[in-house]
PDB file of C-alpha atoms in Angstrom:
ATOM      1  CA  MET A 134     -31.938 -27.569 -30.648  1.00 93.00           C
ATOM      2  CA  GLY A 135     -30.607 -29.571 -27.957  1.00 98.00           C
ATOM      3  CA  THR A 136     -28.845 -28.590 -24.848  1.00 98.00           C
ATOM      4  CA  LEU A 137     -25.772 -30.087 -23.414  1.00 98.00           C
ATOM      5  CA  TYR A 138     -24.733 -29.337 -19.827  1.00 98.00           C
ATOM      6  CA  LEU A 139     -21.273 -29.949 -19.044  1.00 99.00           C
ATOM      7  CA  VAL A 140     -20.289 -30.189 -15.280  1.00 98.00           C
ATOM      8  CA  ARG A 141     -16.822 -30.351 -13.781  1.00 98.00           C
ATOM      9  CA  HIS A 142     -16.726 -32.617 -10.710  1.00 98.00           C
ATOM     10  CA  GLY A 143     -17.055 -31.428  -7.178  1.00 97.00           C
ATOM     11  CA  GLN A 144     -14.099 -30.506  -5.038  1.00 96.00           C
ATOM     12  CA  ALA A 145     -11.583 -33.575  -4.908  1.00 94.00           C
ATOM     13  CA  SER A 146      -8.820 -34.218  -2.662  1.00 83.00           C
ATOM     14  CA  PHE A 147      -5.788 -31.936  -3.852  1.00 72.00           C
ATOM     15  CA  GLY A 148      -2.569 -32.590  -2.112  1.00 65.00           C
ATOM     16  CA  ALA A 149      -3.798 -36.123  -0.909  1.00 66.00           C
ATOM     17  CA  ASP A 150      -2.293 -39.258  -1.700  1.00 69.00           C
ATOM     18  CA  ASP A 151      -5.518 -40.075  -3.773  1.00 77.00           C
ATOM     19  CA  TYR A 152      -6.652 -36.987  -5.487  1.00 82.00           C
ATOM     20  CA  ASP A 153      -9.591 -39.084  -7.071  1.00 91.00           C
ATOM     21  CA  GLN A 154     -12.120 -38.805  -4.096  1.00 94.00           C
ATOM     22  CA  LEU A 155     -14.481 -36.036  -3.577  1.00 96.00           C
ATOM     23  CA  SER A 156     -14.036 -34.248  -0.489  1.00 95.00           C
ATOM     24  CA  GLU A 157     -17.092 -33.763   1.914  1.00 95.00           C
ATOM     25  CA  LEU A 158     -17.554 -30.291   0.400  1.00 97.00           C
ATOM     26  CA  GLY A 159     -17.210 -31.611  -3.030  1.00 97.00           C
ATOM     27  CA  GLN A 160     -20.204 -34.103  -2.077  1.00 97.00           C
ATOM     28  CA  ARG A 161     -22.262 -31.268  -0.979  1.00 98.00           C
ATOM     29  CA  GLN A 162     -21.580 -29.091  -4.098  1.00 98.00           C
ATOM     30  CA  SER A 163     -22.775 -31.840  -5.987  1.00 98.00           C
ATOM     31  CA  GLU A 164     -25.950 -32.531  -4.246  1.00 98.00           C
ATOM     32  CA  ARG A 165     -26.896 -28.683  -4.208  1.00 98.00           C
ATOM     33  CA  LEU A 166     -26.363 -28.629  -8.135  1.00 98.00           C
ATOM     34  CA  GLY A 167     -28.949 -31.332  -8.075  1.00 98.00           C
ATOM     35  CA  ARG A 168     -31.474 -29.581  -5.871  1.00 98.00           C
ATOM     36  CA  HIS A 169     -30.796 -26.428  -7.940  1.00 98.00           C
ATOM     37  CA  TRP A 170     -31.957 -28.163 -10.939  1.00 98.00           C
ATOM     38  CA  ALA A 171     -34.976 -30.199  -9.301  1.00 98.00           C
ATOM     39  CA  GLU A 172     -36.227 -26.831  -8.201  1.00 97.00           C
ATOM     40  CA  ARG A 173     -36.347 -25.576 -11.745  1.00 97.00           C
ATOM     41  CA  GLY A 174     -38.020 -28.840 -13.124  1.00 97.00           C
ATOM     42  CA  LEU A 175     -34.796 -29.603 -15.242  1.00 97.00           C
ATOM     43  CA  ARG A 176     -34.594 -33.347 -16.252  1.00 96.00           C
ATOM     44  CA  PHE A 177     -32.184 -35.107 -18.648  1.00 98.00           C
ATOM     45  CA  ASP A 178     -32.750 -37.351 -21.258  1.00 98.00           C
ATOM     46  CA  ALA A 179     -29.219 -38.942 -20.943  1.00 98.00           C
ATOM     47  CA  VAL A 180     -26.101 -38.620 -18.954  1.00 98.00           C
ATOM     48  CA  ILE A 181     -22.561 -39.263 -19.958  1.00 98.00           C
ATOM     49  CA  THR A 182     -19.573 -39.355 -17.513  1.00 98.00           C
ATOM     50  CA  GLY A 183     -15.763 -39.996 -17.376  1.00 98.00           C
ATOM     51  CA  THR A 184     -14.774 -43.384 -15.708  1.00 98.00           C
ATOM     52  CA  LEU A 185     -12.886 -41.510 -12.827  1.00 97.00           C
ATOM     53  CA  ARG A 186     -14.048 -41.941  -9.272  1.00 97.00           C
ATOM     54  CA  ARG A 187     -14.623 -38.338  -9.024  1.00 96.00           C
ATOM     55  CA  HIS A 188     -16.940 -38.269 -11.885  1.00 98.00           C
ATOM     56  CA  ALA A 189     -19.058 -41.122 -10.521  1.00 97.00           C
ATOM     57  CA  GLN A 190     -19.274 -39.505  -6.874  1.00 97.00           C
ATOM     58  CA  THR A 191     -20.241 -36.030  -8.601  1.00 98.00           C
ATOM     59  CA  TRP A 192     -22.898 -37.587 -10.768  1.00 98.00           C
ATOM     60  CA  ASP A 193     -24.254 -39.604  -7.523  1.00 98.00           C
ATOM     61  CA  GLY A 194     -24.608 -36.416  -5.617  1.00 98.00           C
ATOM     62  CA  ILE A 195     -26.361 -34.687  -8.513  1.00 98.00           C
ATOM     63  CA  ALA A 196     -28.704 -37.489  -8.874  1.00 98.00           C
ATOM     64  CA  ARG A 197     -29.680 -37.794  -4.997  1.00 98.00           C
ATOM     65  CA  GLY A 198     -30.153 -33.964  -5.108  1.00 98.00           C
ATOM     66  CA  ALA A 199     -32.355 -34.011  -8.052  1.00 98.00           C
ATOM     67  CA  GLY A 200     -34.008 -37.320  -7.264  1.00 97.00           C
ATOM     68  CA  LEU A 201     -32.784 -38.797 -10.736  1.00 96.00           C
ATOM     69  CA  ALA A 202     -32.618 -42.455 -11.345  1.00 94.00           C
ATOM     70  CA  LEU A 203     -30.846 -42.437 -14.889  1.00 96.00           C
ATOM     71  CA  THR A 204     -27.897 -44.705 -15.493  1.00 97.00           C
ATOM     72  CA  PRO A 205     -24.807 -42.931 -17.041  1.00 98.00           C
ATOM     73  CA  LEU A 206     -23.071 -43.911 -20.177  1.00 98.00           C
ATOM     74  CA  ALA A 207     -19.405 -44.297 -19.026  1.00 98.00           C
ATOM     75  CA  TRP A 208     -17.004 -42.581 -21.679  1.00 98.00           C
ATOM     76  CA  PRO A 209     -13.177 -42.943 -20.967  1.00 98.00           C
ATOM     77  CA  GLY A 210     -12.526 -40.130 -23.336  1.00 98.00           C
ATOM     78  CA  LEU A 211     -13.985 -37.768 -20.944  1.00 98.00           C
ATOM     79  CA  ASN A 212     -11.353 -38.531 -18.137  1.00 98.00           C
ATOM     80  CA  GLU A 213      -8.824 -35.932 -17.124  1.00 97.00           C
ATOM     81  CA  TYR A 214      -5.098 -35.847 -18.027  1.00 97.00           C
ATOM     82  CA  ASP A 215      -2.823 -36.905 -15.167  1.00 95.00           C
ATOM     83  CA  SER A 216      -1.497 -33.687 -13.894  1.00 93.00           C
ATOM     84  CA  ALA A 217       1.325 -35.237 -11.919  1.00 91.00           C
ATOM     85  CA  ALA A 218       2.601 -36.859 -15.015  1.00 95.00           C
ATOM     86  CA  VAL A 219       2.573 -33.665 -17.044  1.00 97.00           C
ATOM     87  CA  ILE A 220       4.685 -31.992 -14.403  1.00 94.00           C
ATOM     88  CA  ARG A 221       7.118 -34.834 -13.970  1.00 92.00           C
ATOM     89  CA  ALA A 222       7.558 -34.742 -17.613  1.00 95.00           C
ATOM     90  CA  ILE A 223       9.234 -31.232 -17.317  1.00 95.00           C
ATOM     91  CA  LEU A 224      11.040 -31.612 -14.099  1.00 91.00           C
ATOM     92  CA  PRO A 225      14.921 -32.644 -14.435  1.00 83.00           C
ATOM     93  CA  LYS A 226      15.393 -35.851 -12.373  1.00 75.00           C
ATOM     94  CA  GLY A 227      16.373 -35.277  -8.853  1.00 65.00           C
ATOM     95  CA  HIS A 228      14.464 -31.929  -8.777  1.00 63.00           C
ATOM     96  CA  GLU A 229      10.910 -33.318  -7.496  1.00 64.00           C
ATOM     97  CA  ASP A 230      11.456 -31.124  -4.386  1.00 64.00           C
ATOM     98  CA  ALA A 231      10.907 -28.238  -6.343  1.00 65.00           C
ATOM     99  CA  LEU A 232       7.233 -28.860  -6.039  1.00 65.00           C
ATOM    100  CA  GLY A 233       7.140 -28.134  -2.268  1.00 64.00           C
ATOM    101  CA  ASP A 234       4.218 -28.445  -0.209  1.00 69.00           C
ATOM    102  CA  PRO A 235       1.110 -28.487  -2.152  1.00 68.00           C
ATOM    103  CA  HIS A 236      -0.981 -27.178   0.818  1.00 68.00           C
ATOM    104  CA  SER A 237       1.043 -23.971   1.204  1.00 79.00           C
ATOM    105  CA  PRO A 238       0.394 -21.025  -1.024  1.00 78.00           C
ATOM    106  CA  GLU A 239       3.629 -20.954  -2.398  1.00 82.00           C
ATOM    107  CA  GLY A 240       3.757 -24.642  -3.329  1.00 78.00           C
ATOM    108  CA  TYR A 241       0.073 -24.316  -4.735  1.00 79.00           C
ATOM    109  CA  LYS A 242       1.398 -21.499  -7.052  1.00 85.00           C
ATOM    110  CA  VAL A 243       4.393 -23.740  -7.860  1.00 87.00           C
ATOM    111  CA  HIS A 244       2.156 -26.745  -9.082  1.00 87.00           C
ATOM    112  CA  PHE A 245       0.011 -24.774 -11.146  1.00 89.00           C
ATOM    113  CA  ARG A 246       2.751 -22.739 -12.649  1.00 92.00           C
ATOM    114  CA  LEU A 247       4.594 -25.870 -13.653  1.00 94.00           C
ATOM    115  CA  LEU A 248       1.269 -27.638 -14.745  1.00 95.00           C
ATOM    116  CA  ARG A 249       0.521 -24.596 -17.004  1.00 96.00           C
ATOM    117  CA  ASP A 250       4.129 -25.125 -18.642  1.00 97.00           C
ATOM    118  CA  GLY A 251       3.738 -28.891 -19.145  1.00 97.00           C
ATOM    119  CA  LEU A 252       0.206 -28.697 -20.600  1.00 98.00           C
ATOM    120  CA  LYS A 253       1.657 -26.236 -23.260  1.00 98.00           C
ATOM    121  CA  GLN A 254       4.568 -28.438 -23.970  1.00 98.00           C
ATOM    122  CA  TRP A 255       2.230 -31.696 -24.220  1.00 98.00           C
ATOM    123  CA  MET A 256      -0.200 -29.818 -26.597  1.00 98.00           C
ATOM    124  CA  ALA A 257       2.522 -28.805 -28.781  1.00 97.00           C
ATOM    125  CA  GLY A 258       3.866 -32.495 -28.991  1.00 97.00           C
ATOM    126  CA  THR A 259       7.139 -31.570 -27.189  1.00 97.00           C
ATOM    127  CA  ILE A 260       6.661 -33.939 -24.227  1.00 97.00           C
ATOM    128  CA  SER A 261       5.075 -37.550 -23.713  1.00 97.00           C
ATOM    129  CA  PRO A 262       3.941 -37.539 -20.258  1.00 97.00           C
ATOM    130  CA  GLU A 263       4.329 -41.006 -18.811  1.00 96.00           C
ATOM    131  CA  GLY A 264       1.059 -43.194 -19.098  1.00 96.00           C
ATOM    132  CA  MET A 265      -0.855 -40.491 -20.979  1.00 97.00           C
ATOM    133  CA  PRO A 266      -2.199 -40.293 -24.633  1.00 97.00           C
ATOM    134  CA  GLU A 267      -0.897 -37.789 -27.087  1.00 97.00           C
ATOM    135  CA  TYR A 268      -2.755 -34.664 -26.853  1.00 98.00           C
ATOM    136  CA  THR A 269      -4.612 -35.319 -30.359  1.00 97.00           C
ATOM    137  CA  ASP A 270      -5.691 -38.419 -28.825  1.00 98.00           C
ATOM    138  CA  PHE A 271      -6.958 -36.705 -25.828  1.00 98.00           C
ATOM    139  CA  VAL A 272      -8.866 -34.070 -27.856  1.00 98.00           C
ATOM    140  CA  HIS A 273     -10.452 -36.956 -29.847  1.00 98.00           C
ATOM    141  CA  GLY A 274     -11.863 -38.592 -26.617  1.00 98.00           C
ATOM    142  CA  VAL A 275     -13.593 -35.392 -25.901  1.00 98.00           C
ATOM    143  CA  THR A 276     -14.721 -34.581 -29.362  1.00 98.00           C
ATOM    144  CA  SER A 277     -16.183 -38.062 -29.890  1.00 98.00           C
ATOM    145  CA  ALA A 278     -18.362 -37.621 -26.892  1.00 98.00           C
ATOM    146  CA  LEU A 279     -19.773 -34.429 -28.563  1.00 98.00           C
ATOM    147  CA  GLU A 280     -20.432 -36.113 -31.638  1.00 98.00           C
ATOM    148  CA  HIS A 281     -22.204 -38.974 -30.103  1.00 98.00           C
ATOM    149  CA  VAL A 282     -24.483 -36.314 -28.388  1.00 98.00           C
ATOM    150  CA  ARG A 283     -25.083 -34.720 -31.715  1.00 98.00           C
ATOM    151  CA  ALA A 284     -25.863 -38.184 -33.302  1.00 98.00           C
ATOM    152  CA  HIS A 285     -27.998 -39.630 -30.635  1.00 98.00           C
ATOM    153  CA  HIS A 286     -29.892 -36.913 -28.784  1.00 98.00           C
ATOM    154  CA  VAL A 287     -31.043 -34.026 -30.883  1.00 95.00           C
ATOM    155  CA  GLY A 288     -33.532 -31.987 -29.537  1.00 97.00           C
ATOM    156  CA  GLY A 289     -32.779 -33.523 -26.094  1.00 98.00           C
ATOM    157  CA  LYS A 290     -31.156 -32.441 -22.827  1.00 98.00           C
ATOM    158  CA  VAL A 291     -27.937 -34.020 -22.087  1.00 98.00           C
ATOM    159  CA  LEU A 292     -25.625 -34.038 -19.087  1.00 98.00           C
ATOM    160  CA  ILE A 293     -21.937 -34.653 -19.239  1.00 98.00           C
ATOM    161  CA  VAL A 294     -19.903 -34.950 -15.792  1.00 98.00           C
ATOM    162  CA  SER A 295     -16.258 -34.677 -16.529  1.00 98.00           C
ATOM    163  CA  SER A 296     -13.123 -32.630 -15.372  1.00 98.00           C
ATOM    164  CA  GLY A 297     -11.565 -29.309 -16.194  1.00 97.00           C
ATOM    165  CA  GLY A 298      -9.270 -30.378 -18.752  1.00 98.00           C
ATOM    166  CA  PRO A 299     -11.956 -32.082 -21.083  1.00 98.00           C
ATOM    167  CA  ILE A 300     -14.642 -29.569 -20.568  1.00 98.00           C
ATOM    168  CA  SER A 301     -12.182 -26.580 -21.294  1.00 98.00           C
ATOM    169  CA  THR A 302     -11.052 -28.656 -24.289  1.00 98.00           C
ATOM    170  CA  ALA A 303     -14.497 -29.111 -25.650  1.00 98.00           C
ATOM    171  CA  VAL A 304     -15.128 -25.303 -25.184  1.00 98.00           C
ATOM    172  CA  GLY A 305     -11.772 -24.548 -27.021  1.00 98.00           C
ATOM    173  CA  HIS A 306     -12.675 -26.831 -29.916  1.00 98.00           C
ATOM    174  CA  VAL A 307     -16.197 -25.528 -30.561  1.00 98.00           C
ATOM    175  CA  LEU A 308     -14.703 -21.902 -30.366  1.00 98.00           C
ATOM    176  CA  GLY A 309     -11.513 -22.649 -32.317  1.00 98.00           C
ATOM    177  CA  LEU A 310      -9.381 -21.255 -29.621  1.00 98.00           C
ATOM    178  CA  SER A 311      -5.389 -21.468 -29.350  1.00 96.00           C
ATOM    179  CA  PRO A 312      -3.794 -23.788 -26.998  1.00 95.00           C
ATOM    180  CA  ASP A 313      -2.884 -20.888 -24.724  1.00 96.00           C
ATOM    181  CA  ALA A 314      -6.490 -19.908 -24.505  1.00 98.00           C
ATOM    182  CA  THR A 315      -7.784 -23.353 -23.603  1.00 98.00           C
ATOM    183  CA  ILE A 316      -5.224 -23.523 -20.887  1.00 97.00           C
ATOM    184  CA  ASP A 317      -6.331 -20.443 -19.527  1.00 97.00           C
ATOM    185  CA  LEU A 318     -10.148 -21.863 -19.604  1.00 97.00           C
ATOM    186  CA  ASN A 319      -8.809 -24.896 -17.763  1.00 97.00           C
ATOM    187  CA  MET A 320      -6.974 -23.230 -15.036  1.00 96.00           C
ATOM    188  CA  ARG A 321     -10.033 -20.891 -14.147  1.00 96.00           C
ATOM    189  CA  ILE A 322     -12.899 -23.559 -14.092  1.00 97.00           C
ATOM    190  CA  ARG A 323     -14.265 -24.017 -10.694  1.00 98.00           C
ATOM    191  CA  ASN A 324     -15.725 -27.263  -8.957  1.00 98.00           C
ATOM    192  CA  SER A 325     -19.322 -28.158  -9.918  1.00 98.00           C
ATOM    193  CA  ALA A 326     -19.196 -25.325 -12.500  1.00 98.00           C
ATOM    194  CA  VAL A 327     -21.706 -25.572 -15.295  1.00 98.00           C
ATOM    195  CA  THR A 328     -20.852 -25.075 -18.982  1.00 98.00           C
ATOM    196  CA  GLU A 329     -23.906 -25.239 -21.695  1.00 98.00           C
ATOM    197  CA  PHE A 330     -23.887 -25.849 -25.224  1.00 98.00           C
ATOM    198  CA  GLN A 331     -26.740 -25.799 -27.588  1.00 98.00           C
ATOM    199  CA  PHE A 332     -26.374 -28.274 -30.412  1.00 98.00           C
ATOM    200  CA  ASN A 333     -27.959 -29.632 -33.673  1.00 97.00           C
ATOM    201  CA  PRO A 334     -26.884 -32.699 -35.899  1.00 97.00           C
ATOM    202  CA  LYS A 335     -24.111 -30.392 -37.231  1.00 96.00           C
ATOM    203  CA  ARG A 336     -22.408 -28.365 -34.553  1.00 97.00           C
ATOM    204  CA  HIS A 337     -22.395 -27.324 -30.892  1.00 98.00           C
ATOM    205  CA  HIS A 338     -22.746 -23.622 -29.980  1.00 98.00           C
ATOM    206  CA  LEU A 339     -21.553 -22.198 -26.645  1.00 98.00           C
ATOM    207  CA  LEU A 340     -24.153 -20.671 -24.346  1.00 98.00           C
ATOM    208  CA  THR A 341     -22.511 -20.272 -21.153  1.00 98.00           C
ATOM    209  CA  TYR A 342     -19.005 -21.103 -19.432  1.00 98.00           C
ATOM    210  CA  ASN A 343     -18.097 -21.843 -15.664  1.00 98.00           C
ATOM    211  CA  THR A 344     -21.159 -20.907 -13.936  1.00 98.00           C
ATOM    212  CA  LEU A 345     -22.477 -21.478 -10.448  1.00 98.00           C
ATOM    213  CA  PRO A 346     -26.046 -20.697 -10.471  1.00 98.00           C
ATOM    214  CA  HIS A 347     -26.371 -23.334  -7.544  1.00 98.00           C
ATOM    215  CA  LEU A 348     -23.935 -21.482  -5.283  1.00 98.00           C
ATOM    216  CA  ASP A 349     -25.609 -17.886  -5.766  1.00 96.00           C
ATOM    217  CA  GLY A 350     -25.931 -16.486  -2.536  1.00 93.00           C
ATOM    218  CA  ALA A 351     -23.875 -15.427   0.615  1.00 95.00           C
ATOM    219  CA  ALA A 352     -24.599 -18.607   2.314  1.00 95.00           C
ATOM    220  CA  TYR A 353     -22.415 -20.468  -0.397  1.00 96.00           C
ATOM    221  CA  GLY A 354     -19.602 -18.052  -0.459  1.00 94.00           C
ATOM    222  CA  ASP A 355     -17.179 -20.505   1.091  1.00 96.00           C
ATOM    223  CA  TRP A 356     -18.425 -23.239  -1.036  1.00 97.00           C
ATOM    224  CA  ILE A 357     -16.609 -21.888  -4.163  1.00 97.00           C
ATOM    225  CA  THR A 358     -13.362 -23.961  -4.973  1.00 96.00           C
ATOM    226  CA  TYR A 359     -10.817 -24.495  -7.659  1.00 92.00           C
ATOM    227  CA  ALA A 360      -9.219 -27.876  -7.191  1.00 83.00           C
TER     228      ALA A 360
END
């Protein structure tokens, strides 16, 4: 059996003009994860990442912390859905101000309430957010990465660096979960969290979901983030 580690990117820049950029804390989260693994002697046979900037920056931080020099395989199917496009697809034209200030507690709640509703409709095929694939194609991008791991790395240790949507989709696929349950997983996954699968040539098995072993301790209490 091999082991696949799926890591969500470190804290990005929620509410900024460019979300796809790790914050200073996101960089520290990533490096801390790398150091945690190095302290335990964990090494990888292969690394696969999405092609977003925050994926590359997270891998760079892990690699610095762990002293790793692997060249990752870029896999576009591990890229996140466009949350802004999902929300725009369900908002009536002229009602964009309904989002409010994303930095305020109320605006934050509205953002994720609308996102949950939009994701449910996208997964059901009732909306087609601009610039995004159909949900079935999104799922295929994720499952094709899992198939690649099973085909090429049996018995090995593989790291995937991606986002909450693809990781929750992978878990939902492996466990046969409903769309609602997959969305629930997506809404709860934390920055730099680790999910583990065991795998053989035929299938993956879930071991852990959304863990933060590298942030276990009072000194890291304010390092735990969700966006």
